[in-house]
Amino acid sequence: MAVTVLTDASTAIDSRTLSWTIPTLATGDVVVVAAVTWDTASTLNPPSGTGLSFTERVNVSGSGKTRVYIWTAVASSGGSSVAVTSSVLAGGACVHTGACYQLPTGDGYSLAGSPNTLAATASGSSAPQGALTGTSGNLAVVAIGDWLATDGSSRAWLVSATEAYYTYSATNSTQYGARCTLTGASTTVGLSAPTTSAWTIGALEVLKS
């Protein structure tokens, strides 16, 4: 069974609950939810779903920055059409985007007790990227937000990442999500273009045997 990637993306300024439905979930599957909100004041509740107890691994933002979250869970039970939801906590209506990644235990995916993570914000004008500690061959989930709403049509993902979503609102923010394979003990993940001075990035390592 391959990695399943479900997205909830919209340029609407609203307070909808982010939601995804996992077609078939097996006990032991790793589930990662990575989400971006347009502003530091815009926050989300942790995801919930039957058989899934989520732990917050990344929550990074700053003044004049987007907020990036990454949560993880390991399924304690299986099921069909498993709904996963994350509601708006504070900040009201905003552009917010998220992806739910299902990583099957049957394909060798697992989660460390304390997974390696990356959480960083821009310092000057640069491409949104950072170094994630890990092991070559493992998987990384990456989420990026740009508060300045730079047009990302020129976007170029590092390490041949597979994009999950690209949400661009010229009056609000730009939000990105992807997954990639780590190439060594420290892998630079994120984007090599475009550049901006108000980005936020989060990333997490998932083990692959």
JSON list of C-alpha atoms in Angstrom, two decimals:
[
{"chain": "A", "resi": 1, "resn": "MET", "atom": "CA", "xyz": [0.00, 0.00, 0.00]},
{"chain": "A", "resi": 2, "resn": "ALA", "atom": "CA", "xyz": [1.45, 3.37, -1.01]},
{"chain": "A", "resi": 3, "resn": "VAL", "atom": "CA", "xyz": [1.53, 6.56, 1.02]},
{"chain": "A", "resi": 4, "resn": "THR", "atom": "CA", "xyz": [-1.89, 8.22, 1.01]},
{"chain": "A", "resi": 5, "resn": "VAL", "atom": "CA", "xyz": [-1.97, 12.02, 0.90]},
{"chain": "A", "resi": 6, "resn": "LEU", "atom": "CA", "xyz": [-5.25, 13.84, 1.54]},
{"chain": "A", "resi": 7, "resn": "THR", "atom": "CA", "xyz": [-5.54, 17.62, 1.28]},
{"chain": "A", "resi": 8, "resn": "ASP", "atom": "CA", "xyz": [-7.92, 20.33, 2.43]},
{"chain": "A", "resi": 9, "resn": "ALA", "atom": "CA", "xyz": [-6.91, 23.51, 0.61]},
{"chain": "A", "resi": 10, "resn": "SER", "atom": "CA", "xyz": [-8.80, 26.71, -0.17]},
{"chain": "A", "resi": 11, "resn": "THR", "atom": "CA", "xyz": [-8.01, 30.37, -0.75]},
{"chain": "A", "resi": 12, "resn": "ALA", "atom": "CA", "xyz": [-11.24, 31.31, 1.02]},
{"chain": "A", "resi": 13, "resn": "ILE", "atom": "CA", "xyz": [-10.97, 33.44, 4.14]},
{"chain": "A", "resi": 14, "resn": "ASP", "atom": "CA", "xyz": [-13.12, 31.31, 6.40]},
{"chain": "A", "resi": 15, "resn": "SER", "atom": "CA", "xyz": [-13.19, 29.40, 9.68]},
{"chain": "A", "resi": 16, "resn": "ARG", "atom": "CA", "xyz": [-13.98, 25.95, 8.26]},
{"chain": "A", "resi": 17, "resn": "THR", "atom": "CA", "xyz": [-12.80, 22.82, 10.02]},
{"chain": "A", "resi": 18, "resn": "LEU", "atom": "CA", "xyz": [-10.01, 21.10, 8.10]},
{"chain": "A", "resi": 19, "resn": "SER", "atom": "CA", "xyz": [-11.14, 17.57, 7.31]},
{"chain": "A", "resi": 20, "resn": "TRP", "atom": "CA", "xyz": [-9.84, 14.45, 5.61]},
{"chain": "A", "resi": 21, "resn": "THR", "atom": "CA", "xyz": [-11.18, 10.90, 5.24]},
{"chain": "A", "resi": 22, "resn": "ILE", "atom": "CA", "xyz": [-8.71, 8.00, 5.27]},
{"chain": "A", "resi": 23, "resn": "PRO", "atom": "CA", "xyz": [-10.18, 5.24, 3.07]},
{"chain": "A", "resi": 24, "resn": "THR", "atom": "CA", "xyz": [-8.67, 2.30, 4.97]},
{"chain": "A", "resi": 25, "resn": "LEU", "atom": "CA", "xyz": [-6.63, 2.59, 8.16]},
{"chain": "A", "resi": 26, "resn": "ALA", "atom": "CA", "xyz": [-4.62, -0.29, 9.68]},
{"chain": "A", "resi": 27, "resn": "THR", "atom": "CA", "xyz": [-3.45, -0.65, 13.25]},
{"chain": "A", "resi": 28, "resn": "GLY", "atom": "CA", "xyz": [0.07, 0.74, 13.50]},
{"chain": "A", "resi": 29, "resn": "ASP", "atom": "CA", "xyz": [-0.18, 3.08, 10.51]},
{"chain": "A", "resi": 30, "resn": "VAL", "atom": "CA", "xyz": [1.54, 6.43, 11.02]},
{"chain": "A", "resi": 31, "resn": "VAL", "atom": "CA", "xyz": [-0.68, 9.45, 10.38]},
{"chain": "A", "resi": 32, "resn": "VAL", "atom": "CA", "xyz": [0.83, 12.92, 10.05]},
{"chain": "A", "resi": 33, "resn": "VAL", "atom": "CA", "xyz": [-1.19, 16.12, 9.77]},
{"chain": "A", "resi": 34, "resn": "ALA", "atom": "CA", "xyz": [0.69, 19.22, 8.60]},
{"chain": "A", "resi": 35, "resn": "ALA", "atom": "CA", "xyz": [-1.20, 22.52, 8.43]},
{"chain": "A", "resi": 36, "resn": "VAL", "atom": "CA", "xyz": [-0.56, 26.21, 7.82]},
{"chain": "A", "resi": 37, "resn": "THR", "atom": "CA", "xyz": [-2.56, 29.28, 8.92]},
{"chain": "A", "resi": 38, "resn": "TRP", "atom": "CA", "xyz": [-2.03, 32.77, 7.55]},
{"chain": "A", "resi": 39, "resn": "ASP", "atom": "CA", "xyz": [-1.01, 34.51, 10.79]},
{"chain": "A", "resi": 40, "resn": "THR", "atom": "CA", "xyz": [0.53, 33.87, 14.21]},
{"chain": "A", "resi": 41, "resn": "ALA", "atom": "CA", "xyz": [-2.82, 34.73, 15.85]},
{"chain": "A", "resi": 42, "resn": "SER", "atom": "CA", "xyz": [-4.68, 32.15, 13.76]},
{"chain": "A", "resi": 43, "resn": "THR", "atom": "CA", "xyz": [-4.54, 28.83, 15.62]},
{"chain": "A", "resi": 44, "resn": "LEU", "atom": "CA", "xyz": [-5.94, 25.34, 15.18]},
{"chain": "A", "resi": 45, "resn": "ASN", "atom": "CA", "xyz": [-7.11, 22.64, 17.57]},
{"chain": "A", "resi": 46, "resn": "PRO", "atom": "CA", "xyz": [-5.22, 19.32, 17.46]},
{"chain": "A", "resi": 47, "resn": "PRO", "atom": "CA", "xyz": [-6.68, 16.83, 14.97]},
{"chain": "A", "resi": 48, "resn": "SER", "atom": "CA", "xyz": [-8.92, 14.02, 16.12]},
{"chain": "A", "resi": 49, "resn": "GLY", "atom": "CA", "xyz": [-10.06, 10.75, 14.58]},
{"chain": "A", "resi": 50, "resn": "THR", "atom": "CA", "xyz": [-11.23, 7.29, 15.63]},
{"chain": "A", "resi": 51, "resn": "GLY", "atom": "CA", "xyz": [-8.25, 5.21, 16.77]},
{"chain": "A", "resi": 52, "resn": "LEU", "atom": "CA", "xyz": [-5.93, 8.22, 16.50]},
{"chain": "A", "resi": 53, "resn": "SER", "atom": "CA", "xyz": [-4.43, 10.23, 19.38]},
{"chain": "A", "resi": 54, "resn": "PHE", "atom": "CA", "xyz": [-2.42, 13.12, 17.96]},
{"chain": "A", "resi": 55, "resn": "THR", "atom": "CA", "xyz": [0.71, 14.65, 19.47]},
{"chain": "A", "resi": 56, "resn": "GLU", "atom": "CA", "xyz": [1.88, 18.13, 18.49]},
{"chain": "A", "resi": 57, "resn": "ARG", "atom": "CA", "xyz": [5.43, 17.96, 17.12]},
{"chain": "A", "resi": 58, "resn": "VAL", "atom": "CA", "xyz": [5.81, 21.39, 15.49]},
{"chain": "A", "resi": 59, "resn": "ASN", "atom": "CA", "xyz": [4.09, 24.69, 16.26]},
{"chain": "A", "resi": 60, "resn": "VAL", "atom": "CA", "xyz": [6.16, 27.54, 14.88]},
{"chain": "A", "resi": 61, "resn": "SER", "atom": "CA", "xyz": [5.37, 31.17, 14.11]},
{"chain": "A", "resi": 62, "resn": "GLY", "atom": "CA", "xyz": [6.49, 34.70, 14.91]},
{"chain": "A", "resi": 63, "resn": "SER", "atom": "CA", "xyz": [5.50, 38.33, 14.58]},
{"chain": "A", "resi": 64, "resn": "GLY", "atom": "CA", "xyz": [4.38, 38.98, 11.01]},
{"chain": "A", "resi": 65, "resn": "LYS", "atom": "CA", "xyz": [4.65, 35.28, 10.14]},
{"chain": "A", "resi": 66, "resn": "THR", "atom": "CA", "xyz": [2.36, 32.39, 9.23]},
{"chain": "A", "resi": 67, "resn": "ARG", "atom": "CA", "xyz": [1.84, 29.54, 11.70]},
{"chain": "A", "resi": 68, "resn": "VAL", "atom": "CA", "xyz": [2.90, 25.98, 10.84]},
{"chain": "A", "resi": 69, "resn": "TYR", "atom": "CA", "xyz": [1.74, 22.88, 12.69]},
{"chain": "A", "resi": 70, "resn": "ILE", "atom": "CA", "xyz": [2.72, 19.21, 12.44]},
{"chain": "A", "resi": 71, "resn": "TRP", "atom": "CA", "xyz": [0.95, 16.54, 14.48]},
{"chain": "A", "resi": 72, "resn": "THR", "atom": "CA", "xyz": [1.49, 12.77, 14.51]},
{"chain": "A", "resi": 73, "resn": "ALA", "atom": "CA", "xyz": [-0.45, 9.70, 15.56]},
{"chain": "A", "resi": 74, "resn": "VAL", "atom": "CA", "xyz": [0.00, 5.94, 15.37]},
{"chain": "A", "resi": 75, "resn": "ALA", "atom": "CA", "xyz": [-3.29, 4.13, 14.77]},
{"chain": "A", "resi": 76, "resn": "SER", "atom": "CA", "xyz": [-4.42, 2.08, 17.75]},
{"chain": "A", "resi": 77, "resn": "SER", "atom": "CA", "xyz": [-7.16, 0.46, 15.67]},
{"chain": "A", "resi": 78, "resn": "GLY", "atom": "CA", "xyz": [-8.09, 0.03, 12.03]},
{"chain": "A", "resi": 79, "resn": "GLY", "atom": "CA", "xyz": [-11.16, 1.08, 10.14]},
{"chain": "A", "resi": 80, "resn": "SER", "atom": "CA", "xyz": [-12.72, 2.27, 6.91]},
{"chain": "A", "resi": 81, "resn": "SER", "atom": "CA", "xyz": [-13.56, 5.86, 5.98]},
{"chain": "A", "resi": 82, "resn": "VAL", "atom": "CA", "xyz": [-11.83, 7.23, 9.08]},
{"chain": "A", "resi": 83, "resn": "ALA", "atom": "CA", "xyz": [-12.56, 10.95, 9.43]},
{"chain": "A", "resi": 84, "resn": "VAL", "atom": "CA", "xyz": [-9.77, 13.22, 10.70]},
{"chain": "A", "resi": 85, "resn": "THR", "atom": "CA", "xyz": [-10.63, 16.83, 11.58]},
{"chain": "A", "resi": 86, "resn": "SER", "atom": "CA", "xyz": [-8.88, 19.94, 12.94]},
{"chain": "A", "resi": 87, "resn": "SER", "atom": "CA", "xyz": [-11.00, 22.96, 13.84]},
{"chain": "A", "resi": 88, "resn": "VAL", "atom": "CA", "xyz": [-10.09, 26.63, 14.17]},
{"chain": "A", "resi": 89, "resn": "LEU", "atom": "CA", "xyz": [-9.20, 27.49, 17.79]},
{"chain": "A", "resi": 90, "resn": "ALA", "atom": "CA", "xyz": [-8.67, 31.27, 17.67]},
{"chain": "A", "resi": 91, "resn": "GLY", "atom": "CA", "xyz": [-8.16, 34.11, 15.24]},
{"chain": "A", "resi": 92, "resn": "GLY", "atom": "CA", "xyz": [-11.41, 33.72, 13.32]},
{"chain": "A", "resi": 93, "resn": "ALA", "atom": "CA", "xyz": [-11.66, 33.47, 9.57]},
{"chain": "A", "resi": 94, "resn": "CYS", "atom": "CA", "xyz": [-8.37, 32.97, 7.73]},
{"chain": "A", "resi": 95, "resn": "VAL", "atom": "CA", "xyz": [-6.77, 31.16, 4.82]},
{"chain": "A", "resi": 96, "resn": "HIS", "atom": "CA", "xyz": [-5.68, 27.79, 6.19]},
{"chain": "A", "resi": 97, "resn": "THR", "atom": "CA", "xyz": [-4.51, 24.62, 4.46]},
{"chain": "A", "resi": 98, "resn": "GLY", "atom": "CA", "xyz": [-3.60, 21.14, 5.60]},
{"chain": "A", "resi": 99, "resn": "ALA", "atom": "CA", "xyz": [-2.59, 17.69, 4.47]},
{"chain": "A", "resi": 100, "resn": "CYS", "atom": "CA", "xyz": [-3.11, 14.33, 6.13]},
{"chain": "A", "resi": 101, "resn": "TYR", "atom": "CA", "xyz": [-0.45, 11.73, 5.31]},
{"chain": "A", "resi": 102, "resn": "GLN", "atom": "CA", "xyz": [-1.15, 8.04, 5.95]},
{"chain": "A", "resi": 103, "resn": "LEU", "atom": "CA", "xyz": [2.09, 6.04, 6.08]},
{"chain": "A", "resi": 104, "resn": "PRO", "atom": "CA", "xyz": [1.36, 2.30, 6.19]},
{"chain": "A", "resi": 105, "resn": "THR", "atom": "CA", "xyz": [3.04, 0.15, 8.81]},
{"chain": "A", "resi": 106, "resn": "GLY", "atom": "CA", "xyz": [2.87, -2.65, 6.24]},
{"chain": "A", "resi": 107, "resn": "ASP", "atom": "CA", "xyz": [5.31, -0.69, 4.07]},
{"chain": "A", "resi": 108, "resn": "GLY", "atom": "CA", "xyz": [7.79, -0.29, 6.92]},
{"chain": "A", "resi": 109, "resn": "TYR", "atom": "CA", "xyz": [6.85, 3.17, 8.20]},
{"chain": "A", "resi": 110, "resn": "SER", "atom": "CA", "xyz": [7.11, 3.91, 11.91]},
{"chain": "A", "resi": 111, "resn": "LEU", "atom": "CA", "xyz": [7.60, 6.82, 14.25]},
{"chain": "A", "resi": 112, "resn": "ALA", "atom": "CA", "xyz": [10.45, 7.42, 16.69]},
{"chain": "A", "resi": 113, "resn": "GLY", "atom": "CA", "xyz": [9.51, 8.14, 20.29]},
{"chain": "A", "resi": 114, "resn": "SER", "atom": "CA", "xyz": [10.85, 11.66, 19.82]},
{"chain": "A", "resi": 115, "resn": "PRO", "atom": "CA", "xyz": [10.90, 12.27, 16.07]},
{"chain": "A", "resi": 116, "resn": "ASN", "atom": "CA", "xyz": [13.44, 14.63, 14.53]},
{"chain": "A", "resi": 117, "resn": "THR", "atom": "CA", "xyz": [11.82, 17.93, 13.60]},
{"chain": "A", "resi": 118, "resn": "LEU", "atom": "CA", "xyz": [12.63, 21.28, 12.04]},
{"chain": "A", "resi": 119, "resn": "ALA", "atom": "CA", "xyz": [10.96, 24.55, 13.05]},
{"chain": "A", "resi": 120, "resn": "ALA", "atom": "CA", "xyz": [12.30, 27.83, 11.67]},
{"chain": "A", "resi": 121, "resn": "THR", "atom": "CA", "xyz": [11.34, 31.32, 10.50]},
{"chain": "A", "resi": 122, "resn": "ALA", "atom": "CA", "xyz": [12.91, 33.70, 8.01]},
{"chain": "A", "resi": 123, "resn": "SER", "atom": "CA", "xyz": [15.89, 35.86, 8.91]},
{"chain": "A", "resi": 124, "resn": "GLY", "atom": "CA", "xyz": [16.18, 38.30, 6.04]},
{"chain": "A", "resi": 125, "resn": "SER", "atom": "CA", "xyz": [15.16, 37.56, 2.47]},
{"chain": "A", "resi": 126, "resn": "SER", "atom": "CA", "xyz": [15.78, 33.93, 1.54]},
{"chain": "A", "resi": 127, "resn": "ALA", "atom": "CA", "xyz": [14.11, 30.81, 0.23]},
{"chain": "A", "resi": 128, "resn": "PRO", "atom": "CA", "xyz": [12.09, 28.91, 2.86]},
{"chain": "A", "resi": 129, "resn": "GLN", "atom": "CA", "xyz": [14.27, 25.97, 3.79]},
{"chain": "A", "resi": 130, "resn": "GLY", "atom": "CA", "xyz": [16.16, 24.37, 6.66]},
{"chain": "A", "resi": 131, "resn": "ALA", "atom": "CA", "xyz": [18.23, 21.37, 7.71]},
{"chain": "A", "resi": 132, "resn": "LEU", "atom": "CA", "xyz": [16.38, 18.33, 9.09]},
{"chain": "A", "resi": 133, "resn": "THR", "atom": "CA", "xyz": [18.40, 15.80, 11.06]},
{"chain": "A", "resi": 134, "resn": "GLY", "atom": "CA", "xyz": [17.64, 12.19, 10.15]},
{"chain": "A", "resi": 135, "resn": "THR", "atom": "CA", "xyz": [18.73, 9.07, 8.32]},
{"chain": "A", "resi": 136, "resn": "SER", "atom": "CA", "xyz": [19.06, 8.58, 4.59]},
{"chain": "A", "resi": 137, "resn": "GLY", "atom": "CA", "xyz": [16.03, 6.80, 3.15]},
{"chain": "A", "resi": 138, "resn": "ASN", "atom": "CA", "xyz": [13.59, 8.00, 5.78]},
{"chain": "A", "resi": 139, "resn": "LEU", "atom": "CA", "xyz": [10.69, 10.25, 4.83]},
{"chain": "A", "resi": 140, "resn": "ALA", "atom": "CA", "xyz": [10.21, 13.93, 5.67]},
{"chain": "A", "resi": 141, "resn": "VAL", "atom": "CA", "xyz": [6.91, 15.80, 5.79]},
{"chain": "A", "resi": 142, "resn": "VAL", "atom": "CA", "xyz": [7.35, 19.53, 5.12]},
{"chain": "A", "resi": 143, "resn": "ALA", "atom": "CA", "xyz": [4.97, 22.50, 5.55]},
{"chain": "A", "resi": 144, "resn": "ILE", "atom": "CA", "xyz": [5.73, 26.13, 4.68]},
{"chain": "A", "resi": 145, "resn": "GLY", "atom": "CA", "xyz": [3.86, 29.42, 4.97]},
{"chain": "A", "resi": 146, "resn": "ASP", "atom": "CA", "xyz": [4.70, 32.86, 3.57]},
{"chain": "A", "resi": 147, "resn": "TRP", "atom": "CA", "xyz": [2.93, 35.76, 5.29]},
{"chain": "A", "resi": 148, "resn": "LEU", "atom": "CA", "xyz": [3.94, 38.18, 2.50]},
{"chain": "A", "resi": 149, "resn": "ALA", "atom": "CA", "xyz": [1.96, 36.14, -0.05]},
{"chain": "A", "resi": 150, "resn": "THR", "atom": "CA", "xyz": [4.76, 35.87, -2.57]},
{"chain": "A", "resi": 151, "resn": "ASP", "atom": "CA", "xyz": [3.64, 34.29, -5.84]},
{"chain": "A", "resi": 152, "resn": "GLY", "atom": "CA", "xyz": [4.94, 30.73, -5.75]},
{"chain": "A", "resi": 153, "resn": "SER", "atom": "CA", "xyz": [4.52, 29.92, -9.43]},
{"chain": "A", "resi": 154, "resn": "SER", "atom": "CA", "xyz": [8.34, 29.74, -9.65]},
{"chain": "A", "resi": 155, "resn": "ARG", "atom": "CA", "xyz": [8.53, 27.33, -6.70]},
{"chain": "A", "resi": 156, "resn": "ALA", "atom": "CA", "xyz": [11.25, 24.68, -6.78]},
{"chain": "A", "resi": 157, "resn": "TRP", "atom": "CA", "xyz": [11.25, 21.94, -4.15]},
{"chain": "A", "resi": 158, "resn": "LEU", "atom": "CA", "xyz": [14.53, 20.63, -2.82]},
{"chain": "A", "resi": 159, "resn": "VAL", "atom": "CA", "xyz": [15.46, 16.91, -2.89]},
{"chain": "A", "resi": 160, "resn": "SER", "atom": "CA", "xyz": [12.78, 16.16, -5.49]},
{"chain": "A", "resi": 161, "resn": "ALA", "atom": "CA", "xyz": [9.94, 16.59, -2.98]},
{"chain": "A", "resi": 162, "resn": "THR", "atom": "CA", "xyz": [6.43, 15.51, -3.97]},
{"chain": "A", "resi": 163, "resn": "GLU", "atom": "CA", "xyz": [4.03, 18.41, -3.50]},
{"chain": "A", "resi": 164, "resn": "ALA", "atom": "CA", "xyz": [0.83, 17.88, -1.52]},
{"chain": "A", "resi": 165, "resn": "TYR", "atom": "CA", "xyz": [-0.61, 21.39, -1.83]},
{"chain": "A", "resi": 166, "resn": "TYR", "atom": "CA", "xyz": [0.07, 24.93, -3.01]},
{"chain": "A", "resi": 167, "resn": "THR", "atom": "CA", "xyz": [-2.34, 27.62, -1.83]},
{"chain": "A", "resi": 168, "resn": "TYR", "atom": "CA", "xyz": [-1.77, 31.16, -3.07]},
{"chain": "A", "resi": 169, "resn": "SER", "atom": "CA", "xyz": [-3.84, 34.15, -2.00]},
{"chain": "A", "resi": 170, "resn": "ALA", "atom": "CA", "xyz": [-2.31, 37.41, -3.23]},
{"chain": "A", "resi": 171, "resn": "THR", "atom": "CA", "xyz": [-4.08, 39.34, -0.46]},
{"chain": "A", "resi": 172, "resn": "ASN", "atom": "CA", "xyz": [-3.35, 36.88, 2.35]},
{"chain": "A", "resi": 173, "resn": "SER", "atom": "CA", "xyz": [-0.53, 34.30, 2.26]},
{"chain": "A", "resi": 174, "resn": "THR", "atom": "CA", "xyz": [1.11, 31.49, 0.34]},
{"chain": "A", "resi": 175, "resn": "GLN", "atom": "CA", "xyz": [1.05, 27.98, 1.80]},
{"chain": "A", "resi": 176, "resn": "TYR", "atom": "CA", "xyz": [2.95, 24.88, 0.70]},
{"chain": "A", "resi": 177, "resn": "GLY", "atom": "CA", "xyz": [3.14, 21.21, 1.69]},
{"chain": "A", "resi": 178, "resn": "ALA", "atom": "CA", "xyz": [5.23, 18.28, 0.47]},
{"chain": "A", "resi": 179, "resn": "ARG", "atom": "CA", "xyz": [7.02, 15.06, 1.37]},
{"chain": "A", "resi": 180, "resn": "CYS", "atom": "CA", "xyz": [10.51, 13.94, 0.40]},
{"chain": "A", "resi": 181, "resn": "THR", "atom": "CA", "xyz": [13.14, 11.29, 1.09]},
{"chain": "A", "resi": 182, "resn": "LEU", "atom": "CA", "xyz": [16.06, 12.23, 3.31]},
{"chain": "A", "resi": 183, "resn": "THR", "atom": "CA", "xyz": [19.50, 11.89, 1.75]},
{"chain": "A", "resi": 184, "resn": "GLY", "atom": "CA", "xyz": [21.80, 11.85, 4.78]},
{"chain": "A", "resi": 185, "resn": "ALA", "atom": "CA", "xyz": [22.32, 12.70, 8.44]},
{"chain": "A", "resi": 186, "resn": "SER", "atom": "CA", "xyz": [21.27, 16.28, 7.67]},
{"chain": "A", "resi": 187, "resn": "THR", "atom": "CA", "xyz": [19.10, 17.10, 4.67]},
{"chain": "A", "resi": 188, "resn": "THR", "atom": "CA", "xyz": [18.12, 20.60, 3.59]},
{"chain": "A", "resi": 189, "resn": "VAL", "atom": "CA", "xyz": [14.38, 20.50, 2.92]},
{"chain": "A", "resi": 190, "resn": "GLY", "atom": "CA", "xyz": [11.92, 23.08, 1.63]},
{"chain": "A", "resi": 191, "resn": "LEU", "atom": "CA", "xyz": [12.15, 25.36, -1.37]},
{"chain": "A", "resi": 192, "resn": "SER", "atom": "CA", "xyz": [15.04, 26.86, -3.34]},
{"chain": "A", "resi": 193, "resn": "ALA", "atom": "CA", "xyz": [12.64, 29.45, -4.83]},
{"chain": "A", "resi": 194, "resn": "PRO", "atom": "CA", "xyz": [10.93, 31.85, -4.43]},
{"chain": "A", "resi": 195, "resn": "THR", "atom": "CA", "xyz": [12.58, 34.10, -1.83]},
{"chain": "A", "resi": 196, "resn": "THR", "atom": "CA", "xyz": [10.69, 36.06, 0.81]},
{"chain": "A", "resi": 197, "resn": "SER", "atom": "CA", "xyz": [11.41, 37.62, 4.21]},
{"chain": "A", "resi": 198, "resn": "ALA", "atom": "CA", "xyz": [8.37, 36.34, 6.13]},
{"chain": "A", "resi": 199, "resn": "TRP", "atom": "CA", "xyz": [8.38, 32.55, 5.80]},
{"chain": "A", "resi": 200, "resn": "THR", "atom": "CA", "xyz": [7.84, 29.81, 8.35]},
{"chain": "A", "resi": 201, "resn": "ILE", "atom": "CA", "xyz": [8.83, 26.16, 7.89]},
{"chain": "A", "resi": 202, "resn": "GLY", "atom": "CA", "xyz": [8.16, 22.95, 9.77]},
{"chain": "A", "resi": 203, "resn": "ALA", "atom": "CA", "xyz": [9.34, 19.42, 8.97]},
{"chain": "A", "resi": 204, "resn": "LEU", "atom": "CA", "xyz": [9.32, 15.99, 10.59]},
{"chain": "A", "resi": 205, "resn": "GLU", "atom": "CA", "xyz": [11.11, 12.69, 10.00]},
{"chain": "A", "resi": 206, "resn": "VAL", "atom": "CA", "xyz": [9.17, 9.42, 9.66]},
{"chain": "A", "resi": 207, "resn": "LEU", "atom": "CA", "xyz": [11.20, 6.19, 9.85]},
{"chain": "A", "resi": 208, "resn": "LYS", "atom": "CA", "xyz": [11.23, 3.79, 6.91]},
{"chain": "A", "resi": 209, "resn": "SER", "atom": "CA", "xyz": [12.64, 0.26, 7.19]}
]
